[in-house]
Amino acid sequence: MALVDLDAVEHNVEVVRRAVGPAAVMAVVKADAYGHGLVPVARAALAGGATWLGVAHVHEALALRGAGVEADVLAWILTPGTDLLPAVRAGIDVSVSAVWALESLVAAARATGRCARVHLEVDTGMSRGGASPAEWPALLDAVAKHVDAGDVVVRGTWAHFASADVAGDPSVPAQLQAFEAALRTAREHGVDPGLRHHANSAAAFFVPQARYDLVRAGLAVYGLSPAPERATAAELGLRPAMTLAARLAHVRRVPAGAGVSYGLTYTAQADTTLGLVPVGYGDGVPRHASWDGRRSGEVLVAGARRRIAGRVCMDQVVVDLGDDAAEAGDLAVVFGPGEAGEATADDWAAAAGTISWEIVTRIGSRVPRVHTGRAAGRGA
Ligand SMILES: *Cc1c(COP(=O)(O)O)cnc(C)c1O
């Protein structure tokens, strides 16, 4: 099961809010709140002082509305053919970075008789989403026309960093400079940019000039550091919200020389006890964190962190307990805040060659979420 501490979520949002004030906080709850559970996390984040929620897709924003969440929500990925009527009706803010997207939003606004709320995304150097500097003026002209006609209101103008986690990276000031230029161009084209936002979690903490009116904090809301080598979660005052735990399904002794798991890539060096932990890559435990002859992800069992014996399977992993006693039913903690000696999402990210964002977000739908904390009583 994945235990999600909603008090930690609330606390983390307060920490971000204090760090970035007077800028406001958008809690990013895309991808089922990075695997933590969309609606309970959204409510906890709002209780912690977030005034905006951010998601990638319109359907994620509609799921929030469907659960009765009325706060401002921004959805920032649009594809041609997306039905925008429900979004406009539900008062969802939608990001556009191209004229075709603006026109489809305007069509939805006219069909509903309502004014559509738009954020303009401009590319400041990451070359992912956003209007390019060449496309920006034409988008602005179209926006100005539709604002005058009363079909859309510009609520924000934004961009995204490529490397805000890297200390001293020259792309950070370069992106800020490009953003300033884009804001100037907007005003020159008669467009009020509304709320300006460029910062993710890393920039919220490490790039004060990037905070503008609003920061879009994702990872920090979940209590993880966007740059553990610069500042750990604890140093930032954050509390990891998710603990992944399971009960041992089987415990057995094997003799020295026994091979373990698919491919028999792990060999017991001496007589040893093996514990079976019933979570695997089907639950989001990364197979890349299998034992590679030097290291693996580690699971806390019977008071110590245990290496994974061999490969991570779809539904289970085997851990090597040595001569320590354990029995079926004992608690195994895959990762958590680290306070009881368990590995953290950062440790698993290192073992799997990835980032902590991916470790928590990929915990699958098969794993029951159990929400705890005062905020859990607010109704999900
Ligand atoms: C996911 C995302 C964020 C949040 O990033 P973190 O590094 O998790 O804080 C912010 N803005 C956009 C556009 C995103 O896609």
Short mmCIF file of N, CA and C and ligand atoms in Angstrom, two decimals, residues 26-30 34 54-56 74 76-77 121 126 128 158-161 165 197-204 215-222 224 226 357, ligand 1:
data_model
loop_
_atom_site.label_atom_id
_atom_site.label_comp_id
_atom_site.label_asym_id
_atom_site.label_seq_id
_atom_site.Cartn_x
_atom_site.Cartn_y
_atom_site.Cartn_z
N MET A 26 0.81 27.67 -7.11
CA MET A 26 0.00 26.70 -7.84
C MET A 26 0.54 25.32 -7.49
N ALA A 27 -0.29 24.48 -6.87
CA ALA A 27 0.13 23.11 -6.58
C ALA A 27 -0.11 22.27 -7.83
N VAL A 28 0.95 21.66 -8.33
CA VAL A 28 0.84 20.86 -9.56
C VAL A 28 0.40 19.45 -9.18
N VAL A 29 -0.78 19.06 -9.64
CA VAL A 29 -1.38 17.78 -9.24
C VAL A 29 -1.65 16.89 -10.45
N LYS A 30 -0.90 17.12 -11.53
CA LYS A 30 -1.02 16.27 -12.72
C LYS A 30 -0.61 14.83 -12.38
N TYR A 34 1.18 13.19 -8.94
CA TYR A 34 2.46 12.48 -8.90
C TYR A 34 2.30 11.12 -8.20
N GLY A 54 -2.56 22.97 -10.79
CA GLY A 54 -2.06 22.83 -12.16
C GLY A 54 -2.08 21.37 -12.59
N VAL A 55 -2.54 21.14 -13.81
CA VAL A 55 -2.56 19.79 -14.39
C VAL A 55 -2.10 19.88 -15.84
N ALA A 56 -1.78 18.74 -16.42
CA ALA A 56 -1.37 18.74 -17.83
C ALA A 56 -2.61 18.78 -18.73
N LEU A 74 -5.45 25.30 -13.85
CA LEU A 74 -4.87 25.50 -15.18
C LEU A 74 -4.49 24.15 -15.77
N TRP A 76 -2.43 22.64 -19.12
CA TRP A 76 -1.49 23.25 -20.08
C TRP A 76 -1.12 22.42 -21.29
N ILE A 77 -1.77 21.29 -21.49
CA ILE A 77 -1.49 20.58 -22.75
C ILE A 77 -2.80 20.44 -23.53
N GLU A 121 1.42 30.44 -23.26
CA GLU A 121 2.73 29.83 -23.01
C GLU A 121 3.71 30.27 -24.07
N MET A 126 13.54 26.26 -23.62
CA MET A 126 13.54 24.82 -23.39
C MET A 126 13.19 24.04 -24.65
N ARG A 128 10.32 22.98 -25.62
CA ARG A 128 9.32 21.93 -25.41
C ARG A 128 7.99 22.53 -25.84
N TRP A 158 3.19 32.49 -19.30
CA TRP A 158 4.11 31.62 -18.57
C TRP A 158 5.10 30.92 -19.48
N ALA A 159 6.12 30.36 -18.82
CA ALA A 159 7.13 29.56 -19.51
C ALA A 159 7.69 28.56 -18.50
N HIS A 160 8.57 27.70 -18.94
CA HIS A 160 9.07 26.61 -18.10
C HIS A 160 10.59 26.50 -18.22
N PHE A 161 11.23 26.21 -17.09
CA PHE A 161 12.70 26.10 -17.08
C PHE A 161 13.20 24.71 -17.51
N ASP A 165 17.31 23.49 -11.63
CA ASP A 165 17.90 22.72 -10.52
C ASP A 165 19.42 22.80 -10.51
N HIS A 197 4.14 33.56 -14.68
CA HIS A 197 4.71 32.42 -13.94
C HIS A 197 5.72 31.64 -14.78
N HIS A 198 6.88 31.38 -14.16
CA HIS A 198 7.96 30.68 -14.85
C HIS A 198 8.58 29.59 -13.97
N ALA A 199 8.32 29.63 -12.66
CA ALA A 199 9.09 28.77 -11.75
C ALA A 199 8.43 27.42 -11.49
N ASN A 200 9.23 26.36 -11.54
CA ASN A 200 8.87 25.04 -11.02
C ASN A 200 9.41 24.97 -9.57
N SER A 201 9.41 23.79 -8.97
CA SER A 201 9.88 23.69 -7.58
C SER A 201 11.31 24.19 -7.43
N ALA A 202 12.18 23.77 -8.35
CA ALA A 202 13.59 24.15 -8.23
C ALA A 202 13.75 25.66 -8.27
N ALA A 203 13.10 26.31 -9.22
CA ALA A 203 13.22 27.76 -9.33
C ALA A 203 12.55 28.45 -8.15
N ALA A 204 11.46 27.86 -7.63
CA ALA A 204 10.78 28.47 -6.49
C ALA A 204 11.76 28.62 -5.33
N VAL A 215 4.16 30.63 -8.52
CA VAL A 215 5.10 29.53 -8.83
C VAL A 215 4.29 28.25 -9.00
N ARG A 216 4.75 27.39 -9.90
CA ARG A 216 4.09 26.11 -10.13
C ARG A 216 4.92 25.03 -9.45
N ALA A 217 4.51 24.67 -8.24
CA ALA A 217 5.30 23.71 -7.47
C ALA A 217 4.69 22.32 -7.56
N GLY A 218 5.47 21.39 -8.04
CA GLY A 218 5.04 19.99 -8.08
C GLY A 218 5.78 19.20 -7.03
N LEU A 219 6.99 18.80 -7.36
CA LEU A 219 7.74 17.88 -6.50
C LEU A 219 7.79 18.31 -5.03
N ALA A 220 7.97 19.60 -4.80
CA ALA A 220 8.09 20.08 -3.42
C ALA A 220 6.81 19.83 -2.62
N VAL A 221 5.67 19.86 -3.31
CA VAL A 221 4.39 19.61 -2.63
C VAL A 221 4.38 18.19 -2.03
N TYR A 222 5.10 17.30 -2.70
CA TYR A 222 5.15 15.91 -2.26
C TYR A 222 6.29 15.65 -1.28
N LEU A 224 9.61 16.24 -1.67
CA LEU A 224 10.90 15.79 -2.21
C LEU A 224 11.68 16.99 -2.72
N PRO A 226 13.90 19.09 -5.28
CA PRO A 226 14.16 19.09 -6.72
C PRO A 226 15.66 19.03 -7.05
N TRP A 357 10.94 12.18 -9.10
CA TRP A 357 9.64 12.45 -9.72
C TRP A 357 9.07 11.13 -10.27
C1 LIG B 1 5.28 19.24 -14.02
C2 LIG B 1 5.36 20.69 -14.22
C3 LIG B 1 5.65 21.57 -13.15
C4 LIG B 1 6.08 21.08 -11.78
O1 LIG B 1 7.46 20.77 -11.80
P1 LIG B 1 8.22 20.34 -10.46
O2 LIG B 1 9.63 20.24 -10.87
O3 LIG B 1 7.66 19.00 -10.08
O4 LIG B 1 7.96 21.37 -9.45
C5 LIG B 1 5.56 22.91 -13.37
N1 LIG B 1 5.23 23.41 -14.58
C6 LIG B 1 4.99 22.60 -15.64
C7 LIG B 1 4.64 23.20 -16.94
C8 LIG B 1 5.06 21.22 -15.50
O5 LIG B 1 4.85 20.44 -16.56
#
